[in-house]
Coordinates of C-alpha atoms and ligand atoms in Angstrom, one line a residue:
Chain K
M1 CA -24.2 -60.1 28.7
R2 CA -26.2 -62.0 31.6
R3 CA -28.6 -63.6 29.3
L4 CA -25.6 -64.6 27.1
S5 CA -23.9 -66.3 30.1
F6 CA -27.0 -67.8 31.0
L7 CA -27.2 -69.6 27.6
V8 CA -23.8 -70.6 27.5
A9 CA -24.5 -72.5 30.6
A10 CA -27.8 -73.7 29.7
S11 CA -26.3 -75.1 26.5
L12 CA -23.4 -76.6 28.5
L13 CA -25.9 -78.4 30.7
L14 CA -28.1 -79.9 27.4
S15 CA -24.9 -81.1 25.8
G16 CA -24.2 -82.8 28.9
A17 CA -21.0 -81.1 30.1
T18 CA -20.2 -82.4 33.5
V19 CA -20.4 -79.9 36.5
A20 CA -19.4 -82.7 39.2
G21 CA -15.9 -83.1 37.8
Y22 CA -15.0 -80.0 39.7
G23 CA -14.0 -80.5 43.4
L24 CA -15.1 -77.2 44.7
V25 CA -18.8 -78.1 44.0
Q26 CA -19.3 -81.5 45.4
G27 CA -16.4 -83.7 45.9
P28 CA -15.3 -84.0 49.5
D29 CA -11.6 -83.5 49.2
W30 CA -9.9 -80.1 48.9
T31 CA -7.4 -79.1 46.2
E32 CA -4.3 -77.4 47.2
E33 CA -5.5 -74.2 45.0
E34 CA -8.9 -74.7 47.1
L35 CA -7.3 -74.7 50.6
A36 CA -5.3 -71.6 49.8
L37 CA -8.3 -69.9 48.8
V38 CA -10.1 -70.6 52.1
R39 CA -7.0 -69.7 53.8
S40 CA -6.9 -66.4 51.9
L41 CA -10.1 -65.5 53.5
S42 CA -8.9 -65.9 57.1
L43 CA -7.6 -63.3 59.4
E44 CA -4.2 -64.8 59.1
A45 CA -4.0 -63.6 55.7
L46 CA -4.5 -60.2 56.8
P47 CA -1.2 -58.0 55.9
P48 CA -0.3 -55.4 58.4
L49 CA -2.2 -52.2 58.3
P50 CA -1.3 -50.3 55.3
P51 CA 0.6 -46.9 56.2
D52 CA -1.8 -43.6 55.4
P53 CA 0.8 -41.2 54.0
S54 CA -2.0 -38.4 53.6
N55 CA -2.2 -38.6 57.6
R56 CA 1.2 -38.1 59.1
V57 CA -0.4 -39.0 62.7
A58 CA -1.8 -42.3 61.5
D59 CA 0.0 -44.3 63.9
D60 CA 0.7 -41.5 66.6
Q61 CA -0.6 -43.0 70.4
A62 CA -1.5 -39.2 71.4
A63 CA -3.4 -38.8 68.2
T64 CA -5.3 -42.0 68.8
E65 CA -6.3 -41.0 72.1
L66 CA -7.6 -37.4 71.0
G67 CA -9.4 -39.3 68.2
R68 CA -11.0 -41.7 70.5
A69 CA -12.2 -39.0 72.8
L70 CA -13.6 -37.1 70.0
F71 CA -15.1 -40.2 68.3
F72 CA -17.6 -40.3 71.5
D73 CA -18.0 -36.7 72.3
T74 CA -21.8 -35.6 71.8
R75 CA -20.6 -31.8 71.9
L76 CA -19.3 -32.1 68.3
S77 CA -23.1 -31.6 67.0
A78 CA -25.8 -29.1 66.3
N79 CA -27.6 -30.2 69.6
S80 CA -25.0 -31.7 71.9
E81 CA -26.5 -35.4 71.1
V82 CA -24.7 -36.9 68.4
A83 CA -21.2 -38.4 68.3
C84 CA -19.7 -40.5 66.0
A85 CA -20.6 -43.4 68.3
S86 CA -24.2 -42.7 68.2
C87 CA -24.3 -44.4 65.1
H88 CA -21.1 -46.3 65.2
L89 CA -21.9 -48.4 68.6
P90 CA -18.7 -49.9 69.8
E91 CA -20.8 -53.1 71.2
R92 CA -22.9 -53.4 67.9
Q93 CA -19.7 -53.9 65.7
F94 CA -19.8 -49.9 65.2
Q95 CA -23.0 -49.9 63.5
D96 CA -26.5 -49.5 64.6
D97 CA -28.9 -52.1 63.5
L98 CA -31.0 -49.4 61.7
P99 CA -32.1 -49.3 57.8
L100 CA -31.0 -45.6 58.0
G101 CA -28.8 -43.7 60.2
Q102 CA -30.4 -41.5 63.0
G103 CA -28.5 -38.3 63.9
V104 CA -29.7 -34.7 63.8
G105 CA -32.1 -36.0 61.1
T106 CA -32.0 -39.2 59.1
T107 CA -29.4 -40.4 56.7
G108 CA -30.0 -41.8 53.2
R109 CA -27.9 -44.8 53.6
R110 CA -27.3 -47.5 56.1
T111 CA -24.3 -47.0 58.8
M112 CA -21.6 -49.1 57.8
P113 CA -19.4 -51.0 60.6
I114 CA -15.8 -49.6 60.7
A115 CA -13.9 -52.5 61.8
G116 CA -10.6 -53.0 59.3
M117 CA -11.9 -49.9 57.2
A118 CA -7.9 -48.6 57.4
Y119 CA -7.5 -51.2 54.7
A120 CA -10.2 -49.7 52.3
P121 CA -9.0 -47.6 49.8
F122 CA -12.1 -45.9 49.3
L123 CA -14.9 -45.4 52.0
F124 CA -18.7 -44.7 52.0
W125 CA -21.1 -46.9 50.1
D126 CA -20.2 -44.9 47.0
G127 CA -16.4 -44.5 47.8
R128 CA -16.5 -40.5 47.8
K129 CA -13.6 -40.6 50.3
D130 CA -10.2 -41.7 50.1
S131 CA -8.9 -41.9 53.6
L132 CA -10.5 -42.5 57.0
W133 CA -9.8 -38.8 57.8
A134 CA -11.4 -37.4 55.2
Q135 CA -14.3 -39.4 55.7
A136 CA -14.5 -38.3 59.2
L137 CA -15.2 -34.8 58.3
G138 CA -18.0 -35.9 56.0
P139 CA -20.6 -36.7 58.8
L140 CA -19.4 -33.8 61.1
E141 CA -20.9 -31.3 58.6
S142 CA -23.7 -33.5 57.1
P143 CA -27.1 -31.5 58.4
V144 CA -28.6 -35.0 59.0
E145 CA -25.6 -36.4 61.0
H146 CA -23.7 -34.1 63.5
G147 CA -25.2 -31.1 61.9
G148 CA -22.4 -28.8 63.1
D149 CA -20.1 -26.8 61.1
R150 CA -15.8 -26.5 60.8
A151 CA -15.9 -23.1 62.5
Q152 CA -17.7 -24.4 65.5
Y153 CA -15.7 -27.3 65.9
A154 CA -12.5 -25.2 65.6
H155 CA -13.9 -23.5 68.4
L156 CA -14.7 -26.4 70.5
V157 CA -11.5 -28.2 70.1
T158 CA -9.6 -24.9 71.3
E159 CA -11.9 -24.8 74.3
Y160 CA -11.9 -28.6 75.3
Y161 CA -9.0 -30.0 73.8
A162 CA -6.1 -27.5 73.2
D163 CA -3.6 -29.3 75.2
E164 CA -4.0 -32.7 73.5
Y165 CA -4.3 -31.5 70.1
E166 CA -1.3 -29.0 70.5
A167 CA 0.6 -32.2 72.1
V168 CA 0.0 -33.8 68.5
F169 CA -0.2 -31.1 66.1
G170 CA 1.5 -28.1 67.3
P171 CA 0.1 -24.7 68.3
L172 CA -3.4 -23.9 67.3
P173 CA -3.8 -21.2 65.0
D174 CA -5.3 -17.8 66.0
L175 CA -8.8 -18.0 65.6
G176 CA -9.6 -14.3 66.4
G177 CA -12.4 -12.7 64.3
L178 CA -14.0 -16.3 63.5
P179 CA -17.6 -16.3 64.0
S180 CA -19.3 -19.2 65.9
H181 CA -20.5 -20.6 62.8
A182 CA -18.8 -20.8 59.5
S183 CA -18.5 -23.6 56.8
P184 CA -18.6 -23.8 52.8
V185 CA -21.0 -27.0 52.8
A186 CA -23.1 -26.2 55.9
N187 CA -26.6 -23.8 56.1
P188 CA -26.7 -20.9 54.1
E189 CA -25.9 -18.4 56.9
A190 CA -22.8 -20.8 57.8
A191 CA -21.8 -20.6 54.2
A192 CA -22.5 -16.6 53.8
A193 CA -20.2 -16.3 57.0
W194 CA -17.5 -18.6 55.3
D195 CA -17.6 -16.6 52.2
A196 CA -16.7 -13.4 54.2
L197 CA -13.6 -14.9 56.0
P198 CA -10.2 -13.9 54.7
E199 CA -8.6 -17.0 53.0
P200 CA -6.0 -17.4 55.8
L201 CA -8.5 -17.9 58.5
R202 CA -10.4 -20.2 56.3
A203 CA -7.0 -22.3 55.7
A204 CA -6.5 -21.9 59.5
V205 CA -9.6 -23.7 60.1
N206 CA -9.6 -25.9 57.6
S207 CA -6.4 -27.3 58.9
V208 CA -8.0 -27.7 62.3
F209 CA -10.8 -29.8 60.6
A210 CA -8.6 -31.8 58.8
N211 CA -6.6 -32.5 61.9
M212 CA -9.5 -33.7 64.0
G213 CA -10.2 -35.7 61.3
K214 CA -6.5 -37.3 61.2
A215 CA -7.0 -38.1 65.2
I216 CA -10.3 -39.7 64.7
A217 CA -8.8 -41.9 61.7
A218 CA -5.5 -42.6 64.1
Y219 CA -8.2 -44.1 66.8
E220 CA -10.5 -46.0 63.8
R221 CA -7.1 -47.5 62.5
T222 CA -7.0 -49.3 65.9
I223 CA -10.7 -51.0 65.1
L224 CA -9.6 -54.3 63.8
P225 CA -12.0 -57.3 63.0
P226 CA -11.9 -59.7 65.7
E227 CA -11.0 -63.3 65.3
T228 CA -14.1 -65.5 64.2
R229 CA -14.8 -69.0 64.5
F230 CA -13.9 -69.4 60.9
D231 CA -10.3 -68.0 61.3
A232 CA -10.0 -70.4 64.5
W233 CA -11.3 -73.5 62.3
V234 CA -8.7 -72.5 59.6
A235 CA -5.9 -72.1 62.1
S236 CA -6.7 -75.2 64.1
E237 CA -5.3 -78.9 63.4
D238 CA -8.9 -80.4 62.5
F239 CA -8.7 -77.8 59.0
P240 CA -9.9 -78.5 56.7
E241 CA -12.0 -81.6 58.2
A242 CA -14.9 -80.7 60.6
G243 CA -14.4 -79.6 64.0
L244 CA -14.6 -75.8 64.9
L245 CA -16.7 -75.8 61.7
S246 CA -19.4 -78.4 61.3
K247 CA -20.3 -80.2 58.0
D248 CA -23.0 -77.9 56.9
E249 CA -20.9 -74.8 57.7
I250 CA -18.2 -76.1 55.6
A251 CA -20.7 -77.3 52.6
G252 CA -21.7 -73.6 52.9
L253 CA -18.1 -72.4 52.5
R254 CA -17.9 -74.5 49.4
L255 CA -21.1 -73.0 48.1
F256 CA -19.6 -69.6 48.9
L257 CA -16.4 -70.2 47.0
G258 CA -18.0 -72.4 44.3
E259 CA -21.5 -72.4 42.7
G260 CA -22.7 -69.3 44.7
E261 CA -19.5 -67.4 43.2
C262 CA -19.7 -65.1 46.4
V263 CA -16.1 -65.0 46.5
N264 CA -15.4 -63.2 43.5
C265 CA -16.6 -60.0 45.2
H266 CA -16.3 -61.0 48.9
N267 CA -12.8 -61.8 48.8
G268 CA -9.5 -61.8 50.8
P269 CA -9.4 -61.9 54.5
L270 CA -12.1 -58.8 55.1
L271 CA -14.4 -60.7 52.5
T272 CA -14.6 -57.4 50.3
D273 CA -13.0 -56.7 47.2
N274 CA -12.9 -53.3 47.9
H275 CA -14.8 -52.5 44.8
F276 CA -18.1 -51.2 43.4
H277 CA -20.7 -53.4 42.2
N278 CA -24.6 -53.2 41.1
T279 CA -25.8 -56.2 42.6
G280 CA -29.7 -55.2 41.7
V281 CA -30.6 -54.0 45.1
P282 CA -33.8 -51.8 44.8
S283 CA -33.9 -48.1 45.5
V284 CA -36.0 -47.3 48.4
P285 CA -39.2 -45.2 47.5
G286 CA -39.2 -41.7 49.3
L287 CA -35.3 -41.4 49.2
P288 CA -33.4 -39.0 47.0
E289 CA -32.0 -41.1 43.7
D290 CA -29.0 -42.7 44.7
T291 CA -26.7 -43.4 41.8
G292 CA -23.8 -45.0 44.0
R293 CA -20.5 -44.9 42.7
L294 CA -21.4 -43.0 39.8
D295 CA -21.5 -39.8 41.7
G296 CA -18.9 -41.0 44.3
A297 CA -16.3 -41.1 42.1
R298 CA -16.9 -37.7 41.0
L299 CA -17.0 -36.2 44.3
V300 CA -13.9 -38.1 45.5
I301 CA -11.8 -36.3 42.8
E302 CA -13.4 -32.9 43.6
D303 CA -13.1 -33.5 47.5
E304 CA -10.7 -30.5 49.1
F305 CA -9.5 -33.0 51.5
N306 CA -8.5 -36.0 49.2
C307 CA -5.0 -37.4 48.9
L308 CA -4.1 -35.1 46.5
G309 CA -5.6 -31.8 48.4
S310 CA -3.4 -28.9 50.0
Y311 CA -4.5 -30.8 53.7
S312 CA -2.9 -34.1 52.9
D313 CA 0.5 -35.1 54.0
A314 CA 0.9 -37.3 51.1
A315 CA 3.1 -36.6 48.2
P316 CA 1.2 -36.8 44.8
E317 CA 3.1 -39.9 44.0
D318 CA 1.7 -41.6 47.2
C319 CA -1.8 -41.2 46.0
A320 CA -2.1 -44.2 43.8
E321 CA -5.8 -44.8 44.2
L322 CA -6.9 -41.4 43.0
R323 CA -4.1 -41.2 40.4
F324 CA -5.3 -44.7 38.9
M325 CA -9.0 -44.5 39.5
A326 CA -11.2 -46.0 36.9
E327 CA -13.1 -43.3 35.0
P328 CA -16.7 -44.4 36.1
G329 CA -18.8 -45.8 33.5
H330 CA -22.2 -47.2 33.0
D331 CA -21.1 -50.1 35.2
A332 CA -20.8 -47.4 38.3
L333 CA -24.4 -46.5 38.2
R334 CA -26.0 -47.9 41.3
A335 CA -22.9 -49.6 42.2
F336 CA -22.2 -50.0 46.0
K337 CA -19.0 -50.9 48.1
T338 CA -18.7 -54.7 48.7
P339 CA -19.2 -54.8 52.4
S340 CA -17.2 -57.1 54.4
L341 CA -19.0 -60.4 55.6
R342 CA -17.2 -60.5 58.9
G343 CA -20.2 -60.2 61.8
A344 CA -22.8 -59.5 59.0
A345 CA -25.1 -62.5 60.2
T346 CA -25.7 -60.7 63.4
R347 CA -26.1 -57.3 62.4
P348 CA -29.3 -57.1 59.9
P349 CA -30.7 -55.1 58.1
Y350 CA -28.7 -55.6 54.9
M351 CA -27.6 -53.4 52.0
H352 CA -26.7 -49.6 51.4
A353 CA -30.1 -48.6 52.8
G354 CA -31.0 -51.7 55.0
Q355 CA -33.3 -52.7 52.0
I356 CA -33.0 -56.5 52.8
G357 CA -34.2 -57.4 56.3
T358 CA -32.7 -61.0 56.8
L359 CA -29.9 -63.3 55.8
D360 CA -32.7 -65.4 54.4
E361 CA -33.7 -62.8 52.0
V362 CA -30.3 -62.0 50.9
L363 CA -29.8 -65.4 49.9
A364 CA -33.2 -65.1 47.9
H365 CA -31.8 -62.1 46.6
Y366 CA -28.9 -63.8 45.3
A367 CA -30.8 -66.8 43.9
T368 CA -33.2 -64.8 41.9
A369 CA -30.7 -62.1 40.7
P370 CA -33.4 -59.5 40.0
E371 CA -32.6 -57.1 37.5
A372 CA -31.4 -53.7 38.3
L373 CA -34.3 -50.8 37.8
D374 CA -31.3 -48.5 37.1
G375 CA -28.0 -49.8 35.4
H376 CA -27.3 -53.4 35.3
S377 CA -26.9 -55.7 37.7
E378 CA -23.6 -58.1 37.9
L379 CA -25.6 -61.2 39.5
R380 CA -26.7 -64.3 37.6
P381 CA -29.3 -66.4 39.1
L382 CA -28.5 -69.4 41.2
D383 CA -30.2 -72.6 41.6
L384 CA -29.7 -73.1 45.2
S385 CA -32.1 -75.5 47.2
Q386 CA -33.5 -74.7 50.5
E387 CA -30.8 -76.8 51.9
E388 CA -27.7 -75.0 50.3
R389 CA -29.4 -71.7 51.5
E390 CA -29.4 -72.9 54.8
Q391 CA -25.7 -73.9 54.5
L392 CA -24.7 -71.0 53.2
S393 CA -26.3 -69.0 55.8
A394 CA -24.5 -71.4 58.3
F395 CA -21.3 -70.4 57.1
L396 CA -22.0 -66.7 57.2
K397 CA -22.7 -67.3 60.8
S398 CA -19.2 -68.8 61.4
L399 CA -17.8 -65.2 60.7
E400 CA -18.6 -64.2 63.8
P401 CA -16.5 -64.0 67.2
K402 CA -16.4 -66.8 69.6
A403 CA -19.0 -66.1 72.1
S404 CA -16.4 -66.2 74.8
D405 CA -14.6 -63.2 73.2
R406 CA -17.4 -61.0 72.7
D407 CA -17.2 -59.2 76.3
H408 CA -14.1 -58.7 76.2
I409 CA -14.1 -57.2 72.8
A410 CA -16.6 -54.5 73.7
E411 CA -14.8 -53.7 76.7
A412 CA -11.5 -53.1 74.9
L413 CA -13.2 -50.6 72.5
S414 CA -15.3 -48.6 75.2
P415 CA -14.5 -44.7 75.3
S416 CA -11.5 -43.5 77.7
E417 CA -12.7 -40.3 80.0
S418 CA -13.0 -37.6 77.8
P419 CA -11.5 -34.5 79.1
Chain Q
M21 CA -9.0 -47.9 15.7
P22 CA -10.2 -51.6 15.1
F23 CA -9.2 -51.8 19.0
I24 CA -12.1 -53.0 21.0
R25 CA -12.5 -51.1 24.4
S26 CA -15.6 -52.5 25.7
R27 CA -15.9 -56.0 27.1
R28 CA -19.5 -56.2 26.8
A29 CA -19.5 -55.1 23.0
F30 CA -16.6 -57.8 22.8
L31 CA -18.5 -60.4 24.4
I32 CA -22.0 -59.7 22.5
G33 CA -20.1 -59.7 19.2
L34 CA -18.8 -63.3 19.9
P35 CA -20.2 -65.7 18.0
L36 CA -21.9 -68.0 20.5
G37 CA -20.6 -71.3 19.1
L38 CA -17.1 -70.0 19.9
A39 CA -18.1 -68.7 23.3
A40 CA -19.7 -72.3 24.1
V41 CA -16.1 -73.6 23.0
A42 CA -14.2 -71.3 24.9
T43 CA -16.3 -72.1 28.0
G44 CA -16.0 -75.8 27.8
A45 CA -14.7 -76.4 31.2
M46 CA -16.5 -73.5 33.1
A47 CA -20.0 -74.3 33.9
F48 CA -21.0 -72.9 36.7
M49 CA -17.8 -72.4 37.9
M50 CA -16.9 -70.1 35.4
R51 CA -13.5 -71.9 34.7
P52 CA -11.4 -70.1 32.4
P53 CA -11.2 -72.2 28.8
S54 CA -8.5 -74.6 29.2
D55 CA -6.9 -74.0 25.9
L56 CA -6.0 -70.3 26.8
D57 CA -2.9 -68.8 25.7
L58 CA -1.2 -67.7 29.0
S59 CA 2.1 -66.8 27.5
L60 CA 2.7 -63.1 28.3
A61 CA 5.1 -62.2 25.5
K62 CA 3.6 -62.3 22.2
A63 CA 3.2 -60.9 18.8
S64 CA 0.4 -58.2 18.3
V65 CA -2.8 -58.7 16.0
A66 CA -1.2 -57.3 13.0
G67 CA 2.2 -58.6 13.3
L68 CA 3.8 -55.2 14.0
Y69 CA 5.0 -55.7 17.5
V70 CA 6.3 -58.4 19.6
A71 CA 5.1 -57.3 23.2
A72 CA 5.9 -58.8 26.7
M73 CA 4.4 -58.2 29.9
A74 CA 6.3 -58.9 33.4
P75 CA 4.9 -58.0 36.7
V76 CA 7.4 -56.0 38.6
Q77 CA 7.0 -57.9 42.0
E78 CA 5.7 -61.6 41.9
P79 CA 3.6 -63.1 43.0
V80 CA 0.5 -61.4 41.3
T81 CA -2.2 -61.7 43.6
V82 CA -6.1 -60.6 44.0
G83 CA -6.2 -57.3 45.9
P84 CA -3.3 -55.0 45.8
M85 CA -2.2 -52.7 43.3
H86 CA 0.8 -53.4 41.7
A87 CA 3.3 -52.5 38.5
W88 CA 4.1 -54.4 35.4
V89 CA 6.8 -53.7 32.9
V90 CA 5.9 -53.8 29.1
T91 CA 8.5 -54.5 26.2
L92 CA 8.2 -53.4 23.0
Q93 CA 9.8 -54.7 20.0
D94 CA 9.2 -54.2 16.1
A95 CA 8.7 -57.3 13.9
Q96 CA 12.7 -57.6 13.5
G97 CA 13.2 -57.7 17.3
L98 CA 14.7 -54.4 17.9
P99 CA 13.0 -52.6 21.1
V100 CA 10.8 -49.7 20.2
D101 CA 11.0 -46.7 22.1
G102 CA 8.5 -43.7 21.8
A103 CA 5.5 -45.7 21.6
A104 CA 2.0 -44.6 23.1
I105 CA 0.5 -47.5 25.2
H106 CA -3.1 -47.6 26.4
V107 CA -3.9 -50.1 28.8
D108 CA -7.3 -51.5 29.2
G109 CA -8.9 -55.2 30.1
G110 CA -11.4 -56.9 32.1
M111 CA -12.7 -60.1 33.0
P112 CA -14.4 -61.7 29.5
Q113 CA -16.4 -64.1 31.6
H114 CA -17.8 -61.7 34.1
G115 CA -18.5 -58.9 31.8
H116 CA -16.6 -56.0 33.6
G117 CA -13.5 -54.1 32.9
L118 CA -10.3 -53.5 35.3
P119 CA -11.1 -52.0 38.6
T120 CA -8.3 -49.6 38.2
A121 CA -7.3 -47.2 35.4
P122 CA -3.7 -48.3 34.9
A123 CA -1.3 -46.2 32.9
V124 CA 2.3 -46.1 31.6
T125 CA 4.1 -43.8 34.0
E126 CA 7.5 -43.9 32.8
A127 CA 9.5 -45.0 29.7
L128 CA 12.3 -47.0 31.1
G129 CA 14.3 -47.2 27.6
E130 CA 15.2 -50.0 25.8
G131 CA 11.7 -50.7 24.7
Q132 CA 10.8 -50.7 28.3
Y133 CA 7.5 -49.1 29.8
L134 CA 6.6 -49.0 33.1
V135 CA 2.9 -49.6 33.5
E136 CA 1.2 -48.7 37.4
G137 CA -2.1 -48.9 38.9
M138 CA -3.1 -52.7 37.7
R139 CA -5.3 -54.4 40.0
F140 CA -7.3 -57.5 40.0
N141 CA -9.9 -57.8 42.4
M142 CA -11.3 -61.1 41.9
G143 CA -10.0 -64.3 41.1
G144 CA -10.2 -66.0 37.5
W145 CA -9.5 -65.1 34.1
W146 CA -8.3 -61.8 33.5
E147 CA -7.7 -60.1 30.0
I148 CA -5.2 -57.1 29.5
D149 CA -5.4 -55.6 26.4
L150 CA -2.6 -53.1 25.2
A151 CA -3.2 -50.5 22.3
I152 CA 0.0 -49.6 20.8
E153 CA 0.6 -46.5 18.6
G154 CA 4.5 -46.1 17.5
T155 CA 6.7 -45.6 14.6
P156 CA 5.9 -49.1 13.5
G157 CA 2.0 -48.3 13.3
S158 CA -1.0 -48.8 15.4
D159 CA -1.6 -52.6 16.6
A160 CA -2.9 -54.2 19.9
V161 CA -2.2 -57.3 21.8
T162 CA -4.3 -59.0 24.6
F163 CA -2.5 -60.9 27.2
N164 CA -4.4 -63.5 29.4
L165 CA -3.9 -64.3 33.1
V166 CA -5.5 -66.6 35.5
L167 CA -5.6 -65.6 39.2
Ligands
CU511 CU1 -15.2 -60.5 38.0

């Protein structure tokens, strides 16, 4: 396919087909269509937060406060040192600037920023979760992240958050007879303890665990991408002339929409198509094989906490993403979720395991479009001059909050006192 | 069934000359061919059906999932009920399929079928392929859409 497109492009060049005729690439004037495309990338185009029918407390204020406390609580871990916020640092766009996350151990992928992810139909680099609340349960029981187990967490909630929990979800279940550690997915001892539990107790623990996720999700829904210089420019009177954005940054935007074809995948106000693509990013030596979406698609279907499962508050017909999920084919092998590019310029390293260190190297990757070692890369090589790379990079840097807004944002996102 | 499921196979099977003609205007921009048939009502390949597609809600935009109504008539113009319709598609210029697996979820009667779960995750030229099995026989039809 790639070779074919390349041949087509080459034969067009040879036959003297004109490239310059199309305004996006070179012309100084914008067509209405192009202006609409630019506006579609701005925060003004962000629709209201979609409801989450699988989480009945998604927009509940008390649940949000409980979730905020849980997000920052290091007691929810094997060593009392790891909270969600240990890796998702509010003052660092809810990520950690590391190639791989550091919790009780080291993760196999890079920590993802969280802002605006309530808009995402699938979570994680491989999309193995279909809601924020189901997602939150993963790290809590991952042996390299929080390292705890659901029985431990049910006890902790009963001990420290009983009032807050009951105000949102109603009476806590009777956990009499529940050992301190038990879970179907944690270590072998906890798994054995889980197998020994009577079914009603398992269901009770699962529902407390799921509700913790639902409270955390309610908090995460309030984490939205801040306005950037790019957004302010689109909303300004200067638009589409230079002003809040420089001529170079605007030239970069044109490349982003035009020759670079970045907007194919990085589209909409969050600059992601919410889909999964193999872009030929190499795997990391020493890490277990990562098939990306290929396994992620299977895992989300199997997940007991998915939209169709018994802990979901949704009716089956509300679970459109699962019902109409594409059967993963060869395309899914080493396909990863398109990340939002808001704020990306200031949070290296890049890609799903931090494989690429700098923005310049990211652009070099897109220019050469290396063949994927596993699966097939969707990219085609780009002929970008040094100047054009700098312009693209300049545009990406305009997707940052205005300097004056940054402190204010960090302050608004800090934890409240935990009970 | 002669219906071609794989976009990749389809493209590779396409003679290069034809591809070059079809892509005359796209150059690096991958503009859709200028002579693309964008009509959303047409006869199926073997002429067994006249098929039409209409979005339930307009405008159809990149991003959200949306529903369509497919209307089937036989060659005489009579509505065809009880047909099985398989929906497929993709972006010929990008070599990938649909990001979701849309499906008929309800037969509405009068030859109409509700298709849910359609999503276009990129702007550009999309093909929607319907493989139809009904009393008139097996046939296929492809619609083009430019977003
Ligand atoms: Cu595409």
